[in-house]
């Protein structure tokens, strides 16, 4: 059996597509891999990067009494309406999305980062123009020697 070489935590493992990790206190890389707009399939990507909020989240007793920082990244694949008319009503608005994410976080204590990610994805997919939602939720202050821990999900609409 071949042993993999040790991975430098600040440089990732490029052989396996792992991105380098940011030093503690610096923003981590955004959702990976960053997808690009696809003209053949009429897709554009709307994204929110590094939204840091105070959130009551966690299963441990101390997490029920004190808020902690979470970083949220979103990447939405959106049906491209070629006739935008330079009108905000014709696009998926990232201001509306960030406002809705803040409202979800403000509702109260959430036990799991997975639950928060699912709720955010469901909110994004409620817009019929959104073809997929990739959501990353990271808790930033869990371990002193780790930049972040969390989950990344990708969801598609249930509509047929």
Coordinates of N, CA and C in Angstrom, one line a residue:
X1 N 0.8 -1.2 0.0 CA 0.0 0.0 0.0 C 0.9 1.2 0.0
X2 N 0.6 2.2 -0.9 CA 1.4 3.4 -1.0 C 0.9 4.4 0.0
X3 N 1.9 5.0 0.7 CA 1.6 6.0 1.7 C 1.5 7.4 1.0
X4 N 0.5 8.1 1.4 CA 0.4 9.5 1.0 C 1.4 10.4 1.7
X5 N 2.0 11.3 1.0 CA 2.9 12.2 1.8 C 2.1 13.1 2.7
X6 N 2.8 13.5 3.7 CA 2.2 14.4 4.7 C 1.7 15.7 4.0
X7 N 0.6 16.2 4.5 CA 0.0 17.4 3.9 C 0.3 18.6 4.8
X8 N 0.9 19.6 4.2 CA 1.1 20.8 4.9 C -0.2 21.6 5.1
X9 N -0.6 21.9 6.3 CA -2.0 22.5 6.5 C -2.1 23.8 5.9
X10 N -1.0 24.5 5.6 CA -1.1 25.8 5.0 C -1.0 25.8 3.5
X11 N -0.8 24.6 2.9 CA -0.6 24.5 1.4 C -1.6 23.5 0.8
X12 N -2.4 22.8 1.7 CA -3.3 21.8 1.1 C -2.6 20.6 0.4
X13 N -3.4 19.9 -0.3 CA -2.9 18.8 -1.1 C -3.3 18.9 -2.5
X14 N -2.5 19.7 -3.3 CA -2.9 19.9 -4.7 C -3.1 18.7 -5.5
X15 N -2.4 17.6 -5.2 CA -2.6 16.3 -6.0 C -4.0 15.8 -5.9
X16 N -4.7 16.1 -4.8 CA -6.1 15.6 -4.6 C -7.1 16.8 -4.6
X17 N -6.7 17.9 -5.1 CA -7.6 19.1 -5.3 C -7.9 19.8 -4.0
X18 N -7.1 19.6 -2.9 CA -7.4 20.3 -1.7 C -6.8 21.7 -1.8
X19 N -7.6 22.7 -1.4 CA -7.1 24.0 -1.4 C -6.2 24.3 -0.2
X20 N -5.4 25.3 -0.3 CA -4.6 25.7 0.9 C -5.5 26.3 1.9
X21 N -5.1 26.1 3.2 CA -5.9 26.6 4.3 C -5.4 28.0 4.7
X22 N -6.3 28.9 5.0 CA -5.9 30.2 5.5 C -5.4 30.1 6.9
X23 N -4.4 30.9 7.3 CA -3.9 30.9 8.7 C -5.1 31.4 9.6
X24 N -5.0 31.1 10.8 CA -6.1 31.5 11.8 C -6.3 33.0 11.7
X25 N -7.6 33.4 11.7 CA -7.9 34.8 11.7 C -8.1 35.4 10.4
X26 N -7.7 34.7 9.3 CA -7.9 35.1 7.9 C -9.0 34.4 7.3
X27 N -9.8 35.0 6.4 CA -10.9 34.3 5.8 C -10.4 33.0 5.1
X28 N -11.1 32.0 5.2 CA -10.8 30.7 4.5 C -11.2 30.9 3.0
X29 N -10.7 30.0 2.2 CA -11.1 30.0 0.8 C -12.6 29.9 0.7
X30 N -13.2 30.5 -0.3 CA -14.7 30.4 -0.5 C -15.1 29.0 -0.9
X31 N -16.4 28.8 -1.0 CA -16.9 27.5 -1.4 C -16.1 26.9 -2.6
X32 N -15.7 25.7 -2.5 CA -14.9 25.1 -3.6 C -15.6 23.9 -4.2
X33 N -15.4 23.6 -5.4 CA -14.7 24.4 -6.4 C -15.6 25.6 -6.8
X34 N -15.1 26.7 -7.1 CA -15.8 27.9 -7.6 C -16.3 27.5 -9.0
X35 N -17.6 27.5 -9.1 CA -18.1 27.2 -10.5 C -18.3 28.5 -11.3
X36 N -18.3 28.3 -12.5 CA -18.4 29.5 -13.4 C -19.7 29.5 -14.1
X37 N -20.1 30.6 -14.6 CA -21.4 30.7 -15.4 C -21.3 29.8 -16.6
X38 N -22.4 29.3 -17.0 CA -22.4 28.3 -18.1 C -23.4 28.8 -19.2
X39 N -22.9 29.4 -20.3 CA -23.7 30.0 -21.3 C -24.5 29.0 -22.0
X40 N -23.9 27.8 -22.3 CA -24.7 26.7 -23.0 C -25.9 26.3 -22.3
X41 N -25.9 26.3 -21.0 CA -27.1 25.9 -20.2 C -27.8 27.1 -19.6
X42 N -27.5 28.3 -20.0 CA -28.1 29.5 -19.5 C -28.1 29.6 -18.0
X43 N -26.9 29.5 -17.4 CA -26.7 29.5 -15.9 C -25.8 30.7 -15.6
X44 N -26.1 31.4 -14.6 CA -25.2 32.4 -13.9 C -25.2 32.0 -12.5
X45 N -24.1 32.4 -11.8 CA -23.9 32.1 -10.4 C -24.0 33.4 -9.6
X46 N -24.9 33.3 -8.6 CA -25.0 34.4 -7.6 C -24.3 33.9 -6.4
X47 N -23.5 34.7 -5.8 CA -22.7 34.2 -4.6 C -22.7 35.2 -3.5
X48 N -22.5 34.7 -2.3 CA -22.3 35.5 -1.1 C -21.1 34.9 -0.5
X49 N -20.0 35.7 -0.2 CA -18.8 35.1 0.3 C -18.5 35.7 1.7
X50 N -18.2 34.8 2.6 CA -17.7 35.2 3.9 C -18.6 36.1 4.7
X51 N -19.9 35.8 4.8 CA -20.8 36.5 5.6 C -20.6 35.9 7.1
X52 N -20.1 36.8 7.9 CA -19.8 36.4 9.3 C -20.9 36.9 10.2
X53 N -21.6 36.0 11.0 CA -22.7 36.4 11.8 C -22.4 35.8 13.2
X54 N -23.1 36.4 14.2 CA -23.1 35.9 15.6 C -24.3 35.0 15.6
X55 N -24.1 33.7 16.1 CA -25.2 32.7 16.0 C -25.2 31.9 17.3
X56 N -26.4 31.6 17.7 CA -26.6 30.7 18.8 C -26.7 29.3 18.2
X57 N -25.6 28.5 18.3 CA -25.6 27.2 17.6 C -24.7 26.3 18.3
X58 N -25.2 25.0 18.4 CA -24.3 24.0 19.0 C -25.1 23.1 19.9
X59 N -24.6 21.9 20.2 CA -25.3 20.9 21.0 C -24.8 20.9 22.5
X60 N -23.6 21.5 22.7 CA -23.1 21.6 24.1 C -23.7 22.6 24.9
X61 N -23.7 22.4 26.2 CA -24.4 23.3 27.2 C -23.9 24.7 27.0
X62 N -22.6 24.9 27.0 CA -22.0 26.3 26.9 C -22.4 26.9 25.6
X63 N -22.8 26.2 24.5 CA -23.2 26.8 23.3 C -24.6 27.3 23.3
X64 N -25.4 26.9 24.3 CA -26.8 27.3 24.5 C -26.8 28.7 25.1
X65 N -25.8 29.1 25.8 CA -25.8 30.4 26.5 C -25.0 31.5 25.9
X66 N -24.1 31.2 24.9 CA -23.3 32.2 24.3 C -23.3 32.1 22.8
X67 N -23.5 33.2 22.1 CA -23.4 33.2 20.6 C -22.0 33.0 20.2
X68 N -21.8 32.4 19.0 CA -20.4 32.3 18.4 C -20.5 32.7 17.0
X69 N -19.3 33.0 16.5 CA -19.2 33.4 15.1 C -19.4 32.2 14.1
X70 N -20.2 32.5 13.1 CA -20.2 31.5 12.0 C -20.0 32.3 10.7
X71 N -19.3 31.6 9.7 CA -19.1 32.2 8.4 C -20.0 31.4 7.4
X72 N -20.7 32.1 6.6 CA -21.6 31.5 5.6 C -21.2 31.9 4.2
X73 N -21.1 30.9 3.3 CA -20.8 31.1 1.9 C -21.9 30.4 1.1
X74 N -22.4 31.1 0.1 CA -23.5 30.6 -0.8 C -23.0 30.7 -2.2
X75 N -23.4 29.7 -3.0 CA -23.2 29.8 -4.5 C -24.5 29.2 -5.1
X76 N -25.2 30.1 -5.7 CA -26.5 29.7 -6.3 C -26.4 29.7 -7.8
X77 N -26.7 28.5 -8.4 CA -26.8 28.4 -9.9 C -28.2 28.9 -10.3
X78 N -28.2 29.9 -11.1 CA -29.5 30.6 -11.4 C -29.8 30.6 -12.9
X79 N -31.0 30.3 -13.2 CA -31.4 30.3 -14.6 C -31.1 31.7 -15.1
X80 N -30.4 31.8 -16.2 CA -30.0 33.1 -16.8 C -31.1 33.7 -17.7
X81 N -31.7 34.8 -17.3 CA -32.7 35.5 -18.1 C -31.9 36.5 -18.9
X82 N -31.8 36.2 -20.2 CA -31.0 37.1 -21.0 C -31.6 38.5 -21.1
X83 N -32.8 38.7 -20.9 CA -33.5 40.0 -21.0 C -33.7 40.6 -19.6
X84 N -32.6 41.0 -19.0 CA -32.6 41.5 -17.7 C -33.3 42.9 -17.6
X85 N -33.1 43.7 -18.7 CA -33.7 45.0 -18.7 C -33.1 45.9 -17.6
X86 N -31.9 45.6 -17.1 CA -31.2 46.4 -16.1 C -32.2 46.6 -14.9
X87 N -33.0 45.6 -14.6 CA -34.0 45.7 -13.5 C -33.8 44.7 -12.4
X88 N -33.6 45.2 -11.2 CA -33.4 44.3 -10.0 C -34.4 43.2 -9.9
X89 N -35.6 43.5 -10.3 CA -36.7 42.4 -10.2 C -36.4 41.2 -11.1
X90 N -35.5 41.4 -12.0 CA -35.3 40.3 -13.0 C -34.1 39.4 -12.6
X91 N -33.5 39.6 -11.4 CA -32.3 38.8 -10.9 C -32.6 38.3 -9.5
X92 N -31.8 37.3 -9.1 CA -31.8 36.8 -7.8 C -30.9 37.8 -7.0
X93 N -31.5 38.5 -6.1 CA -30.9 39.7 -5.4 C -30.1 39.2 -4.2
X94 N -28.8 39.4 -4.2 CA -27.9 39.0 -3.0 C -28.2 39.7 -1.8
X95 N -28.8 41.0 -1.9 CA -29.2 41.7 -0.7 C -30.3 41.0 0.0
X96 N -31.3 40.6 -0.8 CA -32.5 39.9 -0.2 C -32.0 38.5 0.4
X97 N -31.1 37.9 -0.2 CA -30.6 36.6 0.3 C -29.9 36.8 1.6
X98 N -29.0 37.8 1.7 CA -28.2 38.0 3.0 C -29.2 38.4 4.1
X99 N -30.2 39.2 3.7 CA -31.2 39.6 4.7 C -32.0 38.4 5.2
X100 N -32.3 37.5 4.4 CA -33.0 36.2 4.8 C -32.1 35.3 5.6
X101 N -30.9 35.2 5.2 CA -29.9 34.4 6.0 C -29.8 35.0 7.5
X102 N -29.7 36.3 7.6 CA -29.6 37.0 8.9 C -30.9 36.7 9.7
X103 N -32.1 36.7 9.0 CA -33.3 36.4 9.7 C -33.4 34.9 10.2
X104 N -32.9 34.0 9.4 CA -32.8 32.6 9.8 C -31.9 32.4 11.1
X105 N -30.8 33.1 11.1 CA -29.8 33.0 12.2 C -30.4 33.6 13.4
X106 N -31.2 34.7 13.3 CA -31.7 35.5 14.4 C -32.9 34.8 15.0
X107 N -33.5 33.7 14.4 CA -34.7 33.1 15.0 C -34.5 32.4 16.3
X108 N -33.3 32.0 16.6 CA -33.0 31.4 17.9 C -32.0 30.3 17.7
X109 N -31.8 29.5 18.8 CA -30.8 28.5 18.9 C -31.1 27.4 17.9
X110 N -30.0 27.0 17.3 CA -30.0 25.9 16.3 C -28.9 24.9 16.8
X111 N -29.2 23.6 16.9 CA -28.3 22.6 17.4 C -27.1 22.3 16.4
X112 N -27.5 22.1 15.2 CA -26.5 21.6 14.2 C -26.2 22.6 13.1
X113 N -24.9 22.7 12.6 CA -24.6 23.5 11.5 C -25.3 22.9 10.2
X114 N -25.5 21.6 10.2 CA -26.2 20.9 9.1 C -27.6 21.5 9.0
X115 N -28.3 21.7 10.1 CA -29.7 22.2 10.1 C -29.7 23.6 9.6
X116 N -28.7 24.4 10.0 CA -28.7 25.8 9.5 C -28.4 25.8 8.0
X117 N -27.5 25.0 7.5 CA -27.2 24.9 6.1 C -28.5 24.5 5.3
X118 N -29.2 23.5 5.8 CA -30.4 23.0 5.1 C -31.5 24.1 5.1
X119 N -31.7 24.9 6.2 CA -32.7 25.9 6.2 C -32.3 27.0 5.2
X120 N -31.0 27.4 5.1 CA -30.6 28.4 4.2 C -30.8 27.9 2.7
X121 N -30.4 26.7 2.5 CA -30.6 26.1 1.1 C -32.1 26.1 0.7
X122 N -32.9 25.7 1.6 CA -34.4 25.7 1.3 C -34.9 27.1 1.0
X123 N -34.4 28.1 1.8 CA -34.8 29.5 1.5 C -34.4 29.9 0.1
X124 N -33.1 29.6 -0.3 CA -32.6 29.9 -1.6 C -33.4 29.2 -2.7
X125 N -33.7 28.0 -2.5 CA -34.4 27.2 -3.5 C -35.9 27.6 -3.6
X126 N -36.4 28.4 -2.7 CA -37.8 28.8 -2.8 C -38.0 29.7 -4.1
X127 N -36.9 30.3 -4.5 CA -37.0 31.1 -5.7 C -36.9 30.2 -6.9
X128 N -37.9 30.1 -7.8 CA -37.9 29.2 -8.9 C -36.8 29.3 -9.9
X129 N -36.1 30.5 -9.9 CA -35.0 30.7 -10.8 C -33.7 30.0 -10.4
X130 N -33.7 29.6 -9.1 CA -32.5 28.9 -8.5 C -32.5 27.4 -8.9
X131 N -31.5 27.0 -9.6 CA -31.4 25.6 -10.0 C -30.6 24.7 -9.0
X132 N -29.7 25.3 -8.3 CA -29.0 24.6 -7.2 C -28.5 25.6 -6.2
X133 N -28.3 25.1 -5.0 CA -27.8 26.0 -3.9 C -26.7 25.2 -3.2
X134 N -25.5 25.8 -3.2 CA -24.4 25.2 -2.4 C -24.2 26.2 -1.2
X135 N -24.2 25.6 0.0 CA -24.2 26.4 1.2 C -23.1 25.8 2.1
X136 N -22.2 26.7 2.6 CA -21.2 26.3 3.5 C -21.4 27.1 4.8
X137 N -21.5 26.3 5.9 CA -21.6 27.0 7.2 C -20.4 26.5 8.0
X138 N -19.6 27.5 8.6 CA -18.5 27.2 9.4 C -18.6 27.9 10.7
X139 N -18.3 27.1 11.8 CA -18.1 27.7 13.1 C -16.6 28.1 13.2
X140 N -16.4 29.3 13.6 CA -15.0 29.9 13.5 C -14.2 29.7 14.8
X141 N -14.8 29.5 15.9 CA -14.1 29.6 17.2 C -14.2 28.4 18.1
X142 N -14.3 27.2 17.4 CA -14.5 26.0 18.2 C -13.2 25.5 18.8
X143 N -12.1 25.4 18.0 CA -10.8 24.9 18.5 C -9.8 26.0 18.3
X144 N -8.9 26.1 19.2 CA -7.8 27.2 19.1 C -6.8 26.9 18.0
X145 N -6.7 25.7 17.6 CA -5.7 25.4 16.5 C -6.3 25.0 15.2
X146 N -7.6 25.4 15.0 CA -8.3 25.1 13.8 C -9.0 26.4 13.3
X147 N -8.9 26.7 12.0 CA -9.5 27.9 11.5 C -11.0 27.9 11.6
X148 N -11.6 26.7 11.2 CA -13.0 26.6 11.2 C -13.4 25.1 11.1
X149 N -14.6 24.8 11.5 CA -15.2 23.5 11.3 C -16.6 23.7 10.8
X150 N -17.2 22.8 10.0 CA -18.5 23.0 9.5 C -18.9 22.0 8.5
X151 N -19.8 22.4 7.6 CA -20.4 21.6 6.6 C -20.7 22.3 5.4
X152 N -20.6 21.6 4.3 CA -21.0 22.2 3.0 C -22.0 21.3 2.3
X153 N -23.1 21.8 1.8 CA -24.1 21.0 1.2 C -24.4 21.6 -0.2
X154 N -24.9 20.7 -1.1 CA -25.5 21.2 -2.3 C -26.9 20.6 -2.5
X155 N -27.8 21.4 -2.8 CA -29.2 21.0 -2.9 C -29.8 21.5 -4.2
X156 N -30.8 20.7 -4.7 CA -31.5 21.0 -5.9 C -33.0 21.1 -5.6
X157 N -33.7 21.9 -6.4 CA -35.2 22.0 -6.1 C -35.9 20.7 -6.3
X158 N -37.0 20.5 -5.5 CA -37.8 19.3 -5.6 C -38.7 19.3 -6.8
X159 N -38.9 20.5 -7.4 CA -39.8 20.6 -8.5 C -39.3 19.8 -9.7
X160 N -40.3 19.3 -10.5 CA -39.9 18.4 -11.6 C -39.8 19.0 -12.9

